[in-house]
Structures are given as C-alpha cells and as structure tokens.
C-alpha cells in the first residue's frame, strides 16, 4: 500500500507545533523520553471501507499533504469512530486551526521524528482476525498497543454484548439524539467561540464512564434523558418547544420509522 512521503510528514509535524491537531489537545506527538505516540490520520480514509473514504481520490491525493493531519492516539480513535460528527470539512478546519498556531521553526530532530511516524503507519498490519474486539470496555483486556492480523479487507470492531452499541435500535436512537444535539447547538449564532462536536462525546464519557457505544444497555433510558435535556436547553430547542414543535423523535416512533 502506498504511503505519505517523509517531507510531507515532516511538514505536518512542524506545522502542528509537534502536538496533536485536535482543538484544545496539548498532547505532544513525541514524549520527552523519545517515545513516538502521534499517529498519521487520513482525512479521507486510505481504505475503501474506512471513515470518509472518497473513491474518486487518486492514490497521490490520498497520501498527499491536503489529506493528512497528525493526532494523538485518543483523538485519532475519536474522529474515526464518529465520522458523522467529524466530517471531511470539520477535519480540514481542524487542520487549518492547528496550522494557524504554528511557529514554523524547523529543528534538526524533525526529520527523525517524521520518519518514526511513518514507521508507525507501516506497523499497523491486519491479518486473519475472525472474532470481535472491544476497545476500552470494562472487563476487556487493556493494552497499549494492539496489532490485529486479518486476511479480510477490513476488521469490524464490535461493542460487547449488553452495551448500547450492541443493540441496533438503541444504538441508532442514541446516535439520532447526539446528531440532533449537534445540529441544534451548531445553529446557535450567539456563540462567542466555535462549536466543537467533540465536547458532547467527551461529556457523555465523563458522565457515564465510557464512550456512548460501550455504556450498559441498562443505562439506555438515563443516557437518552440526558441527551434530550441537552437538546431542550439549546437556543433552538427552547425556541422550537415554545412553538410546540417536536425536538426529536421518541424511541418508539424512531423504531417504527426505521423498521418500515
């Protein structure tokens, strides 16, 4: 598989200030110990079934500067797990903001660390996986590095049984509420700063102890109520409620609509 060039990754490394490009994240791409923790992220996925993949891209475009940004492992997982929230446009804006804060000073070590980032990209090999993998799930094996080998084109990572993510109806409904909150919150023109979709995901994780797909199915009603309250508190939510408009579909109505 083709890969980005060393000069491209070096340029990104310098322009990012050698830190994760995710807004507000101060995680260095290389620790003081010399450990390289940063990861190369493709804005439009390099694999056909990856998030935000564009089949019309050439391989040169796919591995080029405009399609890449550097992130810490946590935020790389976040954006790829939620492509509806982290669209191509959102990631391009994220990259533009990171570049706007650069100092542009090149260091002798930049080429070395850029090469290390490329080496990490080559090490992600998937061969022969036949089962399910739960990431950051209570009771699952935790590891700093996970290499999955599979002869399949893609490896599907499934939430564990008993979680919201494992229940199709529950998963789709929670995502409906999250998307509705993002839609309503983003429409508020009175905001003094830029709206960040990542905040709602981080807030859910803080309130419920894990990312929303891994929350126990027993807490489904509580999570829904929490999101519904967040929607109702938005400026557009208050306005629509005053006009008698529905802010979101009920779970039963949502299931009926999506099963027909």
PDB file of C-alpha atoms in Angstrom:
ATOM      1  CA  UNK A   1       0.000   0.000   0.000  1.00  0.00           C
ATOM      2  CA  UNK A   2       1.258   3.496  -0.833  1.00  0.00           C
ATOM      3  CA  UNK A   3       2.218   5.838   1.973  1.00  0.00           C
ATOM      4  CA  UNK A   4       2.889   9.538   2.525  1.00  0.00           C
ATOM      5  CA  UNK A   5       6.362  10.903   1.811  1.00  0.00           C
ATOM      6  CA  UNK A   6       8.821  11.826   4.541  1.00  0.00           C
ATOM      7  CA  UNK A   7       8.874  15.542   3.521  1.00  0.00           C
ATOM      8  CA  UNK A   8       5.060  15.621   3.798  1.00  0.00           C
ATOM      9  CA  UNK A   9       5.035  14.195   7.331  1.00  0.00           C
ATOM     10  CA  UNK A  10       7.913  16.434   8.349  1.00  0.00           C
ATOM     11  CA  UNK A  11       5.961  19.475   7.144  1.00  0.00           C
ATOM     12  CA  UNK A  12       2.865  18.378   9.079  1.00  0.00           C
ATOM     13  CA  UNK A  13       4.954  17.707  12.176  1.00  0.00           C
ATOM     14  CA  UNK A  14       6.406  21.214  12.145  1.00  0.00           C
ATOM     15  CA  UNK A  15       3.138  22.952  11.246  1.00  0.00           C
ATOM     16  CA  UNK A  16       1.240  21.197  14.036  1.00  0.00           C
ATOM     17  CA  UNK A  17       3.693  22.574  16.584  1.00  0.00           C
ATOM     18  CA  UNK A  18       4.631  18.910  17.170  1.00  0.00           C
ATOM     19  CA  UNK A  19       1.359  18.408  19.041  1.00  0.00           C
ATOM     20  CA  UNK A  20      -1.972  16.739  18.348  1.00  0.00           C
ATOM     21  CA  UNK A  21      -4.020  18.850  15.925  1.00  0.00           C
ATOM     22  CA  UNK A  22      -7.295  18.248  17.810  1.00  0.00           C
ATOM     23  CA  UNK A  23      -8.635  21.549  19.227  1.00  0.00           C
ATOM     24  CA  UNK A  24      -7.571  22.071  22.826  1.00  0.00           C
ATOM     25  CA  UNK A  25      -5.361  18.963  22.946  1.00  0.00           C
ATOM     26  CA  UNK A  26      -1.840  19.677  24.165  1.00  0.00           C
ATOM     27  CA  UNK A  27      -0.581  16.101  23.837  1.00  0.00           C
ATOM     28  CA  UNK A  28       2.898  16.072  22.258  1.00  0.00           C
ATOM     29  CA  UNK A  29       3.399  13.760  19.294  1.00  0.00           C
ATOM     30  CA  UNK A  30       6.751  12.726  20.768  1.00  0.00           C
ATOM     31  CA  UNK A  31       7.262  12.390  24.525  1.00  0.00           C
ATOM     32  CA  UNK A  32      10.350  13.706  26.311  1.00  0.00           C
ATOM     33  CA  UNK A  33      11.512  10.096  26.602  1.00  0.00           C
ATOM     34  CA  UNK A  34      11.603   9.928  22.797  1.00  0.00           C
ATOM     35  CA  UNK A  35       8.554   7.637  22.540  1.00  0.00           C
ATOM     36  CA  UNK A  36       6.558   8.495  19.410  1.00  0.00           C
ATOM     37  CA  UNK A  37       2.859   8.405  20.270  1.00  0.00           C
ATOM     38  CA  UNK A  38       1.486  10.574  17.444  1.00  0.00           C
ATOM     39  CA  UNK A  39      -0.384   8.973  14.547  1.00  0.00           C
ATOM     40  CA  UNK A  40      -0.919   9.863  10.909  1.00  0.00           C
ATOM     41  CA  UNK A  41      -4.607  10.387  10.194  1.00  0.00           C
ATOM     42  CA  UNK A  42      -6.128  10.289   6.713  1.00  0.00           C
ATOM     43  CA  UNK A  43      -8.934  12.838   6.416  1.00  0.00           C
ATOM     44  CA  UNK A  44     -10.434  10.742   3.635  1.00  0.00           C
ATOM     45  CA  UNK A  45      -9.660   7.133   4.537  1.00  0.00           C
ATOM     46  CA  UNK A  46      -6.991   5.248   2.635  1.00  0.00           C
ATOM     47  CA  UNK A  47      -9.067   2.033   2.771  1.00  0.00           C
ATOM     48  CA  UNK A  48     -12.278   1.591   0.769  1.00  0.00           C
ATOM     49  CA  UNK A  49     -14.442   0.943   3.841  1.00  0.00           C
ATOM     50  CA  UNK A  50     -12.725   3.403   6.130  1.00  0.00           C
ATOM     51  CA  UNK A  51     -14.310   6.586   7.500  1.00  0.00           C
ATOM     52  CA  UNK A  52     -14.815   9.394   4.970  1.00  0.00           C
ATOM     53  CA  UNK A  53     -13.313   7.364   2.104  1.00  0.00           C
ATOM     54  CA  UNK A  54     -13.511   9.053  -1.294  1.00  0.00           C
ATOM     55  CA  UNK A  55     -13.321   6.571  -4.201  1.00  0.00           C
ATOM     56  CA  UNK A  56     -12.649   9.427  -6.621  1.00  0.00           C
ATOM     57  CA  UNK A  57      -9.368  10.349  -4.958  1.00  0.00           C
ATOM     58  CA  UNK A  58      -6.156   9.337  -6.678  1.00  0.00           C
ATOM     59  CA  UNK A  59      -3.593   7.480  -4.579  1.00  0.00           C
ATOM     60  CA  UNK A  60      -1.336  10.530  -4.748  1.00  0.00           C
ATOM     61  CA  UNK A  61      -4.130  12.728  -3.363  1.00  0.00           C
ATOM     62  CA  UNK A  62      -4.960  10.164  -0.697  1.00  0.00           C
ATOM     63  CA  UNK A  63      -1.378  10.168   0.612  1.00  0.00           C
ATOM     64  CA  UNK A  64      -0.787  13.866  -0.019  1.00  0.00           C
ATOM     65  CA  UNK A  65      -0.424  16.784   2.354  1.00  0.00           C
ATOM     66  CA  UNK A  66      -4.025  18.028   1.954  1.00  0.00           C
ATOM     67  CA  UNK A  67      -5.468  14.684   3.101  1.00  0.00           C
ATOM     68  CA  UNK A  68      -3.382  14.219   6.235  1.00  0.00           C
ATOM     69  CA  UNK A  69      -3.147  15.514   9.788  1.00  0.00           C
ATOM     70  CA  UNK A  70      -1.334  14.328  12.905  1.00  0.00           C
ATOM     71  CA  UNK A  71      -3.233  13.349  16.050  1.00  0.00           C
ATOM     72  CA  UNK A  72      -2.675  11.659  19.389  1.00  0.00           C
ATOM     73  CA  UNK A  73      -3.984   8.053  19.597  1.00  0.00           C
ATOM     74  CA  UNK A  74      -7.069   9.063  21.605  1.00  0.00           C
ATOM     75  CA  UNK A  75      -8.289  11.688  19.153  1.00  0.00           C
ATOM     76  CA  UNK A  76      -7.446   9.530  16.131  1.00  0.00           C
ATOM     77  CA  UNK A  77      -9.832   6.907  17.528  1.00  0.00           C
ATOM     78  CA  UNK A  78     -12.448   9.549  18.343  1.00  0.00           C
ATOM     79  CA  UNK A  79     -12.667  11.022  14.842  1.00  0.00           C
ATOM     80  CA  UNK A  80     -12.668   7.657  13.071  1.00  0.00           C
ATOM     81  CA  UNK A  81     -15.331   6.230  15.391  1.00  0.00           C
ATOM     82  CA  UNK A  82     -17.648   9.196  14.718  1.00  0.00           C
ATOM     83  CA  UNK A  83     -17.384  10.099  11.012  1.00  0.00           C
ATOM     84  CA  UNK A  84     -20.823  11.722  11.011  1.00  0.00           C
ATOM     85  CA  UNK A  85     -19.555  14.274  13.522  1.00  0.00           C
ATOM     86  CA  UNK A  86     -16.008  14.531  12.213  1.00  0.00           C
ATOM     87  CA  UNK A  87     -16.654  15.101   8.546  1.00  0.00           C
ATOM     88  CA  UNK A  88     -14.052  15.990   5.925  1.00  0.00           C
ATOM     89  CA  UNK A  89     -14.947  19.673   6.347  1.00  0.00           C
ATOM     90  CA  UNK A  90     -14.592  19.531  10.138  1.00  0.00           C
ATOM     91  CA  UNK A  91     -11.181  17.864   9.906  1.00  0.00           C
ATOM     92  CA  UNK A  92      -9.985  20.347   7.296  1.00  0.00           C
ATOM     93  CA  UNK A  93     -10.975  23.208   9.603  1.00  0.00           C
ATOM     94  CA  UNK A  94      -9.246  21.419  12.496  1.00  0.00           C
ATOM     95  CA  UNK A  95      -6.077  21.219  10.448  1.00  0.00           C
ATOM     96  CA  UNK A  96      -6.310  24.865   9.380  1.00  0.00           C
ATOM     97  CA  UNK A  97      -6.587  25.988  13.011  1.00  0.00           C
ATOM     98  CA  UNK A  98      -3.590  23.885  14.016  1.00  0.00           C
ATOM     99  CA  UNK A  99      -1.516  25.392  11.209  1.00  0.00           C
ATOM    100  CA  UNK A 100      -2.579  28.914  12.190  1.00  0.00           C
ATOM    101  CA  UNK A 101      -0.871  28.413  15.555  1.00  0.00           C
ATOM    102  CA  UNK A 102       2.469  27.206  14.206  1.00  0.00           C
ATOM    103  CA  UNK A 103       5.763  28.928  14.834  1.00  0.00           C
ATOM    104  CA  UNK A 104       7.340  27.444  11.695  1.00  0.00           C
ATOM    105  CA  UNK A 105      10.775  26.939  13.253  1.00  0.00           C
ATOM    106  CA  UNK A 106      12.448  23.781  11.971  1.00  0.00           C
ATOM    107  CA  UNK A 107      14.544  21.598  14.275  1.00  0.00           C
ATOM    108  CA  UNK A 108      17.196  19.024  13.325  1.00  0.00           C
ATOM    109  CA  UNK A 109      15.154  16.312  15.058  1.00  0.00           C
ATOM    110  CA  UNK A 110      12.022  16.919  12.951  1.00  0.00           C
ATOM    111  CA  UNK A 111      13.165  14.618  10.142  1.00  0.00           C
ATOM    112  CA  UNK A 112      13.936  11.840  12.629  1.00  0.00           C
ATOM    113  CA  UNK A 113      10.542  12.010  14.304  1.00  0.00           C
ATOM    114  CA  UNK A 114       8.708  12.311  10.978  1.00  0.00           C
ATOM    115  CA  UNK A 115      10.408   9.084   9.939  1.00  0.00           C
ATOM    116  CA  UNK A 116       9.264   7.494  13.175  1.00  0.00           C
ATOM    117  CA  UNK A 117       5.676   8.479  12.481  1.00  0.00           C
ATOM    118  CA  UNK A 118       5.901   6.861   9.059  1.00  0.00           C
ATOM    119  CA  UNK A 119       7.313   3.746  10.669  1.00  0.00           C
ATOM    120  CA  UNK A 120       4.295   3.544  12.967  1.00  0.00           C
ATOM    121  CA  UNK A 121       1.980   3.812   9.960  1.00  0.00           C
ATOM    122  CA  UNK A 122       3.704   0.817   8.338  1.00  0.00           C
ATOM    123  CA  UNK A 123       3.390  -1.259  11.516  1.00  0.00           C
ATOM    124  CA  UNK A 124      -0.420  -1.255  11.501  1.00  0.00           C
ATOM    125  CA  UNK A 125      -0.999  -4.609   9.815  1.00  0.00           C
ATOM    126  CA  UNK A 126      -4.271  -6.560   9.926  1.00  0.00           C
ATOM    127  CA  UNK A 127      -4.229 -10.313   9.236  1.00  0.00           C
ATOM    128  CA  UNK A 128      -6.622 -13.206   9.956  1.00  0.00           C
ATOM    129  CA  UNK A 129      -8.987 -11.775  12.525  1.00  0.00           C
ATOM    130  CA  UNK A 130     -12.144 -13.899  12.900  1.00  0.00           C
ATOM    131  CA  UNK A 131     -13.645 -12.509  16.122  1.00  0.00           C
ATOM    132  CA  UNK A 132     -14.807  -9.353  17.877  1.00  0.00           C
ATOM    133  CA  UNK A 133     -12.693  -6.758  19.663  1.00  0.00           C
ATOM    134  CA  UNK A 134     -13.945  -4.420  22.409  1.00  0.00           C
ATOM    135  CA  UNK A 135     -11.906  -1.257  22.861  1.00  0.00           C
ATOM    136  CA  UNK A 136     -11.714   0.359  26.309  1.00  0.00           C
ATOM    137  CA  UNK A 137     -14.584  -1.755  27.580  1.00  0.00           C
ATOM    138  CA  UNK A 138     -14.978  -2.819  31.242  1.00  0.00           C
ATOM    139  CA  UNK A 139     -13.804  -6.408  31.546  1.00  0.00           C
ATOM    140  CA  UNK A 140     -11.869  -6.355  28.278  1.00  0.00           C
ATOM    141  CA  UNK A 141      -8.123  -6.826  28.023  1.00  0.00           C
ATOM    142  CA  UNK A 142      -6.407  -3.435  28.047  1.00  0.00           C
ATOM    143  CA  UNK A 143      -3.228  -2.885  26.031  1.00  0.00           C
ATOM    144  CA  UNK A 144      -1.039  -0.003  24.994  1.00  0.00           C
ATOM    145  CA  UNK A 145      -0.531  -1.467  21.522  1.00  0.00           C
ATOM    146  CA  UNK A 146      -2.910  -3.741  19.629  1.00  0.00           C
ATOM    147  CA  UNK A 147      -1.972  -5.435  16.356  1.00  0.00           C
ATOM    148  CA  UNK A 148      -4.806  -7.292  14.637  1.00  0.00           C
ATOM    149  CA  UNK A 149      -3.936  -9.531  11.671  1.00  0.00           C
ATOM    150  CA  UNK A 150      -6.614 -10.445   9.164  1.00  0.00           C
ATOM    151  CA  UNK A 151      -6.831 -11.571   5.547  1.00  0.00           C
ATOM    152  CA  UNK A 152     -10.123  -9.694   5.218  1.00  0.00           C
ATOM    153  CA  UNK A 153     -10.255  -6.236   3.680  1.00  0.00           C
ATOM    154  CA  UNK A 154     -11.460  -4.718   6.949  1.00  0.00           C
ATOM    155  CA  UNK A 155     -11.752  -5.716  10.593  1.00  0.00           C
ATOM    156  CA  UNK A 156     -15.028  -4.918  12.307  1.00  0.00           C
ATOM    157  CA  UNK A 157     -14.752  -3.794  15.931  1.00  0.00           C
ATOM    158  CA  UNK A 158     -17.953  -4.593  17.802  1.00  0.00           C
ATOM    159  CA  UNK A 159     -19.147  -3.291  21.179  1.00  0.00           C
ATOM    160  CA  UNK A 160     -19.515  -6.037  23.813  1.00  0.00           C
ATOM    161  CA  UNK A 161     -22.859  -7.805  24.463  1.00  0.00           C
ATOM    162  CA  UNK A 162     -25.102  -5.893  26.869  1.00  0.00           C
ATOM    163  CA  UNK A 163     -23.884  -2.486  25.703  1.00  0.00           C
ATOM    164  CA  UNK A 164     -25.901   0.160  23.872  1.00  0.00           C
ATOM    165  CA  UNK A 165     -23.707  -0.257  20.825  1.00  0.00           C
ATOM    166  CA  UNK A 166     -24.593  -3.954  20.605  1.00  0.00           C
ATOM    167  CA  UNK A 167     -28.337  -3.177  20.414  1.00  0.00           C
ATOM    168  CA  UNK A 168     -29.155  -1.912  16.918  1.00  0.00           C
ATOM    169  CA  UNK A 169     -32.279   0.070  17.844  1.00  0.00           C
ATOM    170  CA  UNK A 170     -30.721   1.590  20.953  1.00  0.00           C
ATOM    171  CA  UNK A 171     -27.519   2.476  19.121  1.00  0.00           C
ATOM    172  CA  UNK A 172     -29.339   4.208  16.254  1.00  0.00           C
ATOM    173  CA  UNK A 173     -31.582   6.149  18.608  1.00  0.00           C
ATOM    174  CA  UNK A 174     -28.759   7.454  20.791  1.00  0.00           C
ATOM    175  CA  UNK A 175     -26.890   8.493  17.645  1.00  0.00           C
ATOM    176  CA  UNK A 176     -30.091  10.260  16.488  1.00  0.00           C
ATOM    177  CA  UNK A 177     -30.157  12.249  19.729  1.00  0.00           C
ATOM    178  CA  UNK A 178     -26.458  13.083  19.550  1.00  0.00           C
ATOM    179  CA  UNK A 179     -26.802  14.262  15.948  1.00  0.00           C
ATOM    180  CA  UNK A 180     -29.847  16.335  16.861  1.00  0.00           C
ATOM    181  CA  UNK A 181     -27.989  17.989  19.735  1.00  0.00           C
ATOM    182  CA  UNK A 182     -25.046  18.798  17.446  1.00  0.00           C
ATOM    183  CA  UNK A 183     -27.433  20.202  14.831  1.00  0.00           C
ATOM    184  CA  UNK A 184     -29.224  22.417  17.368  1.00  0.00           C
ATOM    185  CA  UNK A 185     -26.082  23.557  19.176  1.00  0.00           C
ATOM    186  CA  UNK A 186     -24.240  24.348  15.944  1.00  0.00           C
ATOM    187  CA  UNK A 187     -27.116  26.607  14.802  1.00  0.00           C
ATOM    188  CA  UNK A 188     -26.650  28.976  17.748  1.00  0.00           C
ATOM    189  CA  UNK A 189     -25.191  32.119  16.186  1.00  0.00           C
ATOM    190  CA  UNK A 190     -24.854  33.792  19.581  1.00  0.00           C
ATOM    191  CA  UNK A 191     -21.861  31.619  20.499  1.00  0.00           C
ATOM    192  CA  UNK A 192     -18.683  33.578  21.134  1.00  0.00           C
ATOM    193  CA  UNK A 193     -16.454  30.657  20.128  1.00  0.00           C
ATOM    194  CA  UNK A 194     -16.541  27.889  17.542  1.00  0.00           C
ATOM    195  CA  UNK A 195     -18.858  24.979  18.312  1.00  0.00           C
ATOM    196  CA  UNK A 196     -16.957  21.735  18.917  1.00  0.00           C
ATOM    197  CA  UNK A 197     -18.936  18.499  18.330  1.00  0.00           C
ATOM    198  CA  UNK A 198     -16.306  16.566  20.299  1.00  0.00           C
ATOM    199  CA  UNK A 199     -17.491  18.191  23.530  1.00  0.00           C
ATOM    200  CA  UNK A 200     -20.755  16.207  23.709  1.00  0.00           C
ATOM    201  CA  UNK A 201     -18.896  12.915  23.261  1.00  0.00           C
ATOM    202  CA  UNK A 202     -16.406  13.852  25.973  1.00  0.00           C
ATOM    203  CA  UNK A 203     -19.231  14.945  28.276  1.00  0.00           C
ATOM    204  CA  UNK A 204     -21.060  11.627  27.830  1.00  0.00           C
ATOM    205  CA  UNK A 205     -17.858   9.753  28.594  1.00  0.00           C
ATOM    206  CA  UNK A 206     -17.360  11.796  31.753  1.00  0.00           C
ATOM    207  CA  UNK A 207     -20.982  11.394  32.908  1.00  0.00           C
ATOM    208  CA  UNK A 208     -21.388   7.698  32.058  1.00  0.00           C
ATOM    209  CA  UNK A 209     -17.861   6.373  32.424  1.00  0.00           C
ATOM    210  CA  UNK A 210     -17.173   5.315  28.826  1.00  0.00           C
ATOM    211  CA  UNK A 211     -17.825   6.282  25.224  1.00  0.00           C
ATOM    212  CA  UNK A 212     -21.531   6.082  24.479  1.00  0.00           C
ATOM    213  CA  UNK A 213     -21.484   2.835  22.455  1.00  0.00           C
ATOM    214  CA  UNK A 214     -19.972   0.993  25.434  1.00  0.00           C
ATOM    215  CA  UNK A 215     -22.442   2.276  28.034  1.00  0.00           C
ATOM    216  CA  UNK A 216     -24.502  -0.576  29.523  1.00  0.00           C
ATOM    217  CA  UNK A 217     -27.893  -1.183  27.882  1.00  0.00           C
ATOM    218  CA  UNK A 218     -29.376  -0.892  31.390  1.00  0.00           C
ATOM    219  CA  UNK A 219     -28.454   2.802  31.343  1.00  0.00           C
ATOM    220  CA  UNK A 220     -30.057   3.470  27.965  1.00  0.00           C
ATOM    221  CA  UNK A 221     -33.006   5.407  29.401  1.00  0.00           C
ATOM    222  CA  UNK A 222     -30.709   7.559  31.517  1.00  0.00           C
ATOM    223  CA  UNK A 223     -28.464   8.388  28.581  1.00  0.00           C
ATOM    224  CA  UNK A 224     -31.459   9.249  26.399  1.00  0.00           C
ATOM    225  CA  UNK A 225     -32.917  11.504  29.084  1.00  0.00           C
ATOM    226  CA  UNK A 226     -29.562  13.232  29.462  1.00  0.00           C
ATOM    227  CA  UNK A 227     -29.294  13.924  25.729  1.00  0.00           C
ATOM    228  CA  UNK A 228     -32.918  15.025  25.479  1.00  0.00           C
ATOM    229  CA  UNK A 229     -32.324  17.550  28.249  1.00  0.00           C
ATOM    230  CA  UNK A 230     -29.230  18.848  26.452  1.00  0.00           C
ATOM    231  CA  UNK A 231     -31.252  19.289  23.256  1.00  0.00           C
ATOM    232  CA  UNK A 232     -34.048  21.091  25.105  1.00  0.00           C
ATOM    233  CA  UNK A 233     -31.575  23.543  26.666  1.00  0.00           C
ATOM    234  CA  UNK A 234     -30.168  24.720  23.353  1.00  0.00           C
ATOM    235  CA  UNK A 235     -31.386  28.028  21.991  1.00  0.00           C
ATOM    236  CA  UNK A 236     -33.105  26.348  19.039  1.00  0.00           C
ATOM    237  CA  UNK A 237     -34.567  23.716  21.362  1.00  0.00           C
ATOM    238  CA  UNK A 238     -36.170  26.361  23.568  1.00  0.00           C
ATOM    239  CA  UNK A 239     -37.490  28.204  20.528  1.00  0.00           C
ATOM    240  CA  UNK A 240     -38.992  25.080  18.949  1.00  0.00           C
ATOM    241  CA  UNK A 241     -40.515  23.966  22.231  1.00  0.00           C
ATOM    242  CA  UNK A 242     -42.204  27.364  22.632  1.00  0.00           C
ATOM    243  CA  UNK A 243     -43.727  26.910  19.171  1.00  0.00           C
ATOM    244  CA  UNK A 244     -44.939  23.414  20.014  1.00  0.00           C
ATOM    245  CA  UNK A 245     -42.512  21.683  17.641  1.00  0.00           C
ATOM    246  CA  UNK A 246     -41.056  18.265  18.472  1.00  0.00           C
ATOM    247  CA  UNK A 247     -37.347  18.436  19.302  1.00  0.00           C
ATOM    248  CA  UNK A 248     -36.626  14.793  18.494  1.00  0.00           C
ATOM    249  CA  UNK A 249     -38.415  11.530  17.754  1.00  0.00           C
ATOM    250  CA  UNK A 250     -39.490   9.315  20.643  1.00  0.00           C
ATOM    251  CA  UNK A 251     -37.750   5.934  20.821  1.00  0.00           C
ATOM    252  CA  UNK A 252     -40.899   4.071  19.782  1.00  0.00           C
ATOM    253  CA  UNK A 253     -41.600   6.411  16.872  1.00  0.00           C
ATOM    254  CA  UNK A 254     -37.970   6.213  15.796  1.00  0.00           C
ATOM    255  CA  UNK A 255     -38.006   2.399  15.811  1.00  0.00           C
ATOM    256  CA  UNK A 256     -41.222   2.303  13.830  1.00  0.00           C
ATOM    257  CA  UNK A 257     -39.900   4.726  11.233  1.00  0.00           C
ATOM    258  CA  UNK A 258     -36.624   2.877  10.709  1.00  0.00           C
ATOM    259  CA  UNK A 259     -38.200  -0.572  10.505  1.00  0.00           C
ATOM    260  CA  UNK A 260     -40.576   0.331   7.717  1.00  0.00           C
TER     261      UNK A 260
END
